[in-house]
Short mmCIF file of C-alpha atoms and ligand atoms in Angstrom, two decimals:
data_model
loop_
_atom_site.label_atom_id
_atom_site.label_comp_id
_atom_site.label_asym_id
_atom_site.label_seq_id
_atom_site.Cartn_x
_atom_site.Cartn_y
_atom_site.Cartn_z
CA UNK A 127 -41.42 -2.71 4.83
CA UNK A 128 -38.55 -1.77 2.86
CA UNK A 129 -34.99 -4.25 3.69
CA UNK A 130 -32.10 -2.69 3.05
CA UNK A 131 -29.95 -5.64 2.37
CA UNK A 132 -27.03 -4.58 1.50
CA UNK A 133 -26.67 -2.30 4.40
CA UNK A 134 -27.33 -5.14 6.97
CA UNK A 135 -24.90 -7.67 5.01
CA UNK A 136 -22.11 -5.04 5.58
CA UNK A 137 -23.25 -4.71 9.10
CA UNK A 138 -22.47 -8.03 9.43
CA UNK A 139 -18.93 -7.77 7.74
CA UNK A 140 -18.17 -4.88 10.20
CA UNK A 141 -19.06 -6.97 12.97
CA UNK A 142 -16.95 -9.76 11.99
CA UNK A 143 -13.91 -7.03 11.18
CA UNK A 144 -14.09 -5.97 14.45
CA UNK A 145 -14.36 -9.51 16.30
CA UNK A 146 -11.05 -10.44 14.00
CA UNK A 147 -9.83 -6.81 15.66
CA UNK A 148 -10.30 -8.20 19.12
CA UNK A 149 -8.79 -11.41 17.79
CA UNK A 150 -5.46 -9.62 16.71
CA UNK A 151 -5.04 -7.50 19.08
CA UNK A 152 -5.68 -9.72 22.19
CA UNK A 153 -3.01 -11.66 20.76
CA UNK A 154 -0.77 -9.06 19.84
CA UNK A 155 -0.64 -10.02 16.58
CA UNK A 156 0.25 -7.55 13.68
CA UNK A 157 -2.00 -8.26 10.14
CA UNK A 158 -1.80 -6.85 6.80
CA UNK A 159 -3.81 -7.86 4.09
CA UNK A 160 -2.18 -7.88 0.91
CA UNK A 161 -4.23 -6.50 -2.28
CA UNK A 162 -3.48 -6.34 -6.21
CA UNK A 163 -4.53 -7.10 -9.50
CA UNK A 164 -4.00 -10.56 -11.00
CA UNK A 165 -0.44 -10.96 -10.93
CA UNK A 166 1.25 -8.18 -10.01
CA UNK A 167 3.69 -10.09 -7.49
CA UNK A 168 1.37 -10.55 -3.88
CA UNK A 169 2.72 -14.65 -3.45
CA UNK A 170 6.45 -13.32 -4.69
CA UNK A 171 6.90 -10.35 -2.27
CA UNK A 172 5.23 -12.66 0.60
CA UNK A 173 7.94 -15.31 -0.36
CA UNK A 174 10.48 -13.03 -0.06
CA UNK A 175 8.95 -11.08 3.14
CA UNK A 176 8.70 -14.63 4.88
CA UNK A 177 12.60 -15.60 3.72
CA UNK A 178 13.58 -11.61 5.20
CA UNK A 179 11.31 -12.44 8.46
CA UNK A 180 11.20 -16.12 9.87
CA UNK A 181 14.37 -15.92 11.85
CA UNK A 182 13.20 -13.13 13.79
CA UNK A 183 9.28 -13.33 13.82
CA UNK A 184 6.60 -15.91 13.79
CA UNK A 185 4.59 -15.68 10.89
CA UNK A 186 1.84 -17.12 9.30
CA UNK A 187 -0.41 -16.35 6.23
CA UNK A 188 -4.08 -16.57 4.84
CA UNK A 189 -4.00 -17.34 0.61
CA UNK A 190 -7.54 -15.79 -1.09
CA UNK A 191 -7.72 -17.48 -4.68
CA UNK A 192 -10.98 -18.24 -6.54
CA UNK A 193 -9.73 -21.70 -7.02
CA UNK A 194 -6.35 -23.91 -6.08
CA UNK A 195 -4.03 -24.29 -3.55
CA UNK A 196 -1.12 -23.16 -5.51
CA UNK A 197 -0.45 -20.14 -3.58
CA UNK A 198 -0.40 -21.26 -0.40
CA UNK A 199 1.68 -24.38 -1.50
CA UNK A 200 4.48 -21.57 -2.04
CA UNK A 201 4.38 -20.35 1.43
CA UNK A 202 3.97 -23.75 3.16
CA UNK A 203 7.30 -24.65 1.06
CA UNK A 204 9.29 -22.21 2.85
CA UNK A 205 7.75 -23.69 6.22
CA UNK A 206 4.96 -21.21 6.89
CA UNK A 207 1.82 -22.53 8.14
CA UNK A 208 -0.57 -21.16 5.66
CA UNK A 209 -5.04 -21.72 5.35
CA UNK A 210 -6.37 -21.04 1.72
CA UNK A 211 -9.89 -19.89 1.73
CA UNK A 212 -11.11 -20.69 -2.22
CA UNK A 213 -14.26 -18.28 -2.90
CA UNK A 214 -15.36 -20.37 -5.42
CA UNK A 215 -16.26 -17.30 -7.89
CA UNK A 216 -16.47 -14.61 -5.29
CA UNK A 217 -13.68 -11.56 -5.43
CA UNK A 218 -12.84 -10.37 -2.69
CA UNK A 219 -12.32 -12.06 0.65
CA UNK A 220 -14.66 -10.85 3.55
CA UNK A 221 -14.24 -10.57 7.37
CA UNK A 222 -16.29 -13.63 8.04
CA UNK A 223 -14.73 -16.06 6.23
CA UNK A 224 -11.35 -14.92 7.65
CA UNK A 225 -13.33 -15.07 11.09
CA UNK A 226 -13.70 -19.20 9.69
CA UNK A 227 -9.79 -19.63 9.67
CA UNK A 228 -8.36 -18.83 12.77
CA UNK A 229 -9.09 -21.55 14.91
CA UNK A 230 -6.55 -23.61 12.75
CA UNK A 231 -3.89 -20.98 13.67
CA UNK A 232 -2.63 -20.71 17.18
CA UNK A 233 -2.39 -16.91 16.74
CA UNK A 234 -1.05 -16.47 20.57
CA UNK A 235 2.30 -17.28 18.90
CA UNK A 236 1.81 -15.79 15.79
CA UNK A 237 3.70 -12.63 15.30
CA UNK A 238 2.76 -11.46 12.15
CA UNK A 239 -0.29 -12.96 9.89
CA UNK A 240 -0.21 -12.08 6.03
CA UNK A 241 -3.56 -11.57 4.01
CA UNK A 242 -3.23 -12.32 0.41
CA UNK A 243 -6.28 -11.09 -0.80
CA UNK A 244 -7.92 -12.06 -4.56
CA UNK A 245 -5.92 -10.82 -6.90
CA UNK A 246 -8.45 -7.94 -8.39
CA UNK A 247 -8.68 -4.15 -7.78
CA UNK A 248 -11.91 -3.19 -7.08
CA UNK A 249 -14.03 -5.41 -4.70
CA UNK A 250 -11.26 -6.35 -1.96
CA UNK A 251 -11.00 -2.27 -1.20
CA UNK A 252 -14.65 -2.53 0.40
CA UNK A 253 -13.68 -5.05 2.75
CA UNK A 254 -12.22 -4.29 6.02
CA UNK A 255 -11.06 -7.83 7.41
CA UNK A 256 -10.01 -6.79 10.76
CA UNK A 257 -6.37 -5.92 9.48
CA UNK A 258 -3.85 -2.95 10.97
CA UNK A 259 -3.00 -2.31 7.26
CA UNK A 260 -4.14 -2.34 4.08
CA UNK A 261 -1.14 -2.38 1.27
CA UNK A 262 -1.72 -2.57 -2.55
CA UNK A 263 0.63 -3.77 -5.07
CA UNK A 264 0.62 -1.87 -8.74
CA UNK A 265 3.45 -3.44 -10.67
CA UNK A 266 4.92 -1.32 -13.81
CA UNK A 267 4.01 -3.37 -16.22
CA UNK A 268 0.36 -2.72 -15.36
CA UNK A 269 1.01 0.89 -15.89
CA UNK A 270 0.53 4.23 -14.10
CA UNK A 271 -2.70 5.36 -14.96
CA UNK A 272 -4.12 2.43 -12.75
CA UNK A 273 -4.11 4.86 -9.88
CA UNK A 274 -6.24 7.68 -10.85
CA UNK A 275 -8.36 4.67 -12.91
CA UNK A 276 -8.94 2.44 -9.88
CA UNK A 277 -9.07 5.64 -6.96
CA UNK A 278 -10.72 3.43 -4.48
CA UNK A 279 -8.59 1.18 -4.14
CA UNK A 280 -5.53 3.90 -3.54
CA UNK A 281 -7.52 5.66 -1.18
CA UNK A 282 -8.59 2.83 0.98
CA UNK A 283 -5.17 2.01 1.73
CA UNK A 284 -2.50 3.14 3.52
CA UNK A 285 0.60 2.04 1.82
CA UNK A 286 1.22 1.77 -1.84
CA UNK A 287 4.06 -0.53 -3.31
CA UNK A 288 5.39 -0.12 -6.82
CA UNK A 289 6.48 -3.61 -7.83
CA UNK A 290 8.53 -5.22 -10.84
CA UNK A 291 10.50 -1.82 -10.49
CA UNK A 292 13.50 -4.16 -12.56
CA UNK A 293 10.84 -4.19 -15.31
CA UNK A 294 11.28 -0.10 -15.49
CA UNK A 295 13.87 0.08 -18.49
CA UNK A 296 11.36 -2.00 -20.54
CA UNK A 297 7.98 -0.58 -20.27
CA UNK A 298 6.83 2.73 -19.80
CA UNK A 299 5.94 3.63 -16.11
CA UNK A 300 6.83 7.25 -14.50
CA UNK A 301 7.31 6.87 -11.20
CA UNK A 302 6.93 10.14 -10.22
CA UNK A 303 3.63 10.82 -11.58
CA UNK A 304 2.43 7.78 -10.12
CA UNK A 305 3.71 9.08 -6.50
CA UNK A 306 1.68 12.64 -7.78
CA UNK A 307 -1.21 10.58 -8.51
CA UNK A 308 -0.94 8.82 -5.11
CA UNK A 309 -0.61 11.88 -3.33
CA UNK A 310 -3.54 13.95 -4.84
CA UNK A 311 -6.05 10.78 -4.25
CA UNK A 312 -4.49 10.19 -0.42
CA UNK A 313 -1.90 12.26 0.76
CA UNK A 314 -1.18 10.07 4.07
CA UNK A 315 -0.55 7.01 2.13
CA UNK A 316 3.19 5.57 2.06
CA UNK A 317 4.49 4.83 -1.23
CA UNK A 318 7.44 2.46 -1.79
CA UNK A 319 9.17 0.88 -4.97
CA UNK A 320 10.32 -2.52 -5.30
CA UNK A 321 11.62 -5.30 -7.07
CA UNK A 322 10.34 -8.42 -4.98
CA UNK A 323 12.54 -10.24 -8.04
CA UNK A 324 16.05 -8.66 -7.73
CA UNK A 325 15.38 -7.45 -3.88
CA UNK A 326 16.12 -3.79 -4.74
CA UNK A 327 14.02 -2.08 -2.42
CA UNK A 328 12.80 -4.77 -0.31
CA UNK A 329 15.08 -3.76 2.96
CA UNK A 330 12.32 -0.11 3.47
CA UNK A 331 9.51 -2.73 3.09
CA UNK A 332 11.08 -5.30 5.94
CA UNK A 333 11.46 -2.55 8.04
CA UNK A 334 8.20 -0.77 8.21
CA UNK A 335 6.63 -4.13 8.98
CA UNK A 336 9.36 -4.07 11.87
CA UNK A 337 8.56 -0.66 12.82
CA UNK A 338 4.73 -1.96 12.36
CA UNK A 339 4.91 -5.15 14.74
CA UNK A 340 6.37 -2.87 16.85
CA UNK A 341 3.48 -0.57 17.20
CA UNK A 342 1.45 -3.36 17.36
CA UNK A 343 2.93 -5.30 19.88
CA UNK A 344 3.07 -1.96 22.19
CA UNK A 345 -0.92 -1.84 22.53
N1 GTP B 183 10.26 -9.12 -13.19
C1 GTP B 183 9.59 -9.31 -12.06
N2 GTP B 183 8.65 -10.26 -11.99
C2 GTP B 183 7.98 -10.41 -10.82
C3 GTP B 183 8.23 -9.61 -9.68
N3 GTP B 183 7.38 -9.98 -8.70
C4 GTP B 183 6.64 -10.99 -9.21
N4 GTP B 183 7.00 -11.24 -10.48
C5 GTP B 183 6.43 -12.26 -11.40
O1 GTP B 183 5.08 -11.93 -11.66
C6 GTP B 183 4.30 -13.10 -11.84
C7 GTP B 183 3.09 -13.09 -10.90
O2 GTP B 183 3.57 -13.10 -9.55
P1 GTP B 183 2.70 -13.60 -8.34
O3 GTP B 183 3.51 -13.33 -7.13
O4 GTP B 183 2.21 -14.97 -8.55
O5 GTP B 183 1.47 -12.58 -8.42
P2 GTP B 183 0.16 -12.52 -7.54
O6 GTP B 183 -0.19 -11.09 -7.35
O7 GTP B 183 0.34 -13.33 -6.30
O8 GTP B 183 -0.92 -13.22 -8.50
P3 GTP B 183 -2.40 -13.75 -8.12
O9 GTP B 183 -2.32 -14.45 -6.80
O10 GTP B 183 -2.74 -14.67 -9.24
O11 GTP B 183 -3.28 -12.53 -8.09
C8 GTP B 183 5.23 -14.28 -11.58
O12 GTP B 183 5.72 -14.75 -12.82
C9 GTP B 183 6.37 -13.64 -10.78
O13 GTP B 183 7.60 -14.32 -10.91
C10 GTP B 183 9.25 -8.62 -9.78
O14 GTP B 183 9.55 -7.85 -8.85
N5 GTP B 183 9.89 -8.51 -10.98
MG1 MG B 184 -0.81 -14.86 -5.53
#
């Protein structure tokens, strides 16, 4: 008999994405899991998202890292209640072992949970964790061709988010193709610029999670 493992492994992941799914929405709580390359500003615009956020919503976040606590130290500094998950190696995080981290949140009063996935382009895009939305970060210094390079990634997602957009006048990134690029690979994605740095931006990005929690909290 011939086992086709990876197509029961993923069986399993969809099962645990759609227990999380139960999860979140028997709580009412809104999720969006966070995806990038290394460094292209994930822990930054959650900072800043959390300091734009916390007097009007309760919020709490899951850190993905291969190793350290360093991330989530960040968000617990600004008094969020944050669980890393290490993978030890692995890179991407998976619906089970977010699945392992809720009982340590008391999601019945969390409005809004954050996913920071690993920072990496490829795997996390294969991974549905149970999340309303998927949003990736590209920042400009990373360049624009990163969008027609990594496709999966862009089409997987729903919301695209130029970062480091203060960088602009010092490396070359064209906005406008990269919104072309976007829209040829998947036209119903949402694409927004920002510099989680200066704040430029940031105000369209606070209010689509708004308009999001709203949605969310209406079902
Ligand atoms: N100039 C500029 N720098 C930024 C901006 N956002 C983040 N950075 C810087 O980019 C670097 C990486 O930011 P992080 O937020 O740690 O990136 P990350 O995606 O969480 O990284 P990993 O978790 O390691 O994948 C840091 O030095 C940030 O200060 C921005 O909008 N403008
Ligand atoms: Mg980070």
């Amino acid at each position: 008999m011939k086992v086709n493992l990876q197509e029961d492994v993923l069986k399993d992941h969809n099962l645990a994405a759609k227990y999380n799914r139960e999860i979140f929405r028997g709580n009412q709580t809104l999720v969006i899991n966070l995806m990038s390359s290394p460094g292209a500003g994930k822990t930054t615009l959650l900072e800043e998202t959390v300091k734009a956020l916390a007097k009007d919503f309760s919020i709490a976040v899951i850190e993905g890292d291969l190793a350290t606590d360093r991330d989530a130290e960040r968000l617990r500094a600004l008094g969020i209640k944050t669980v890393q998950i290490n993978t030890v190696g692995g890179c991407h995080l998976d619906a089970r072992m977010v699945a392992k981290t809720l009982p340590e949140f008391d999601l019945d009063d969390i409005n809004i949970l954050f996913i920071e996935n690993i920072g990496n382009l490829v795997c996390p895009s294969g991974y549905d964790l149970g999340q309303h939305h998927k949003v990736v970060i590209l920042s400009v210094p990373e360049g624009n061709d990163k969008i027609p390079k990594y496709p999966v990634m862009f089409r997987r997602t729903n919301m695209t988010i130029i970062n480091k957009i203060d960088l602009l006048p010092y490396v070359s990134f064209d906005v406008e193709e990269a919104k072309k690029d976007l829209e040829a690979i998947n036209p119903e994605a949402q694409f927004k610029t920002l510099s989680a740095r200066t704040g430029e931006g940031m105000e369209e990005w606070i209010n689509w999670i708004k308009d999001a929690y709203s949605e969310c909290a209406k079902q």
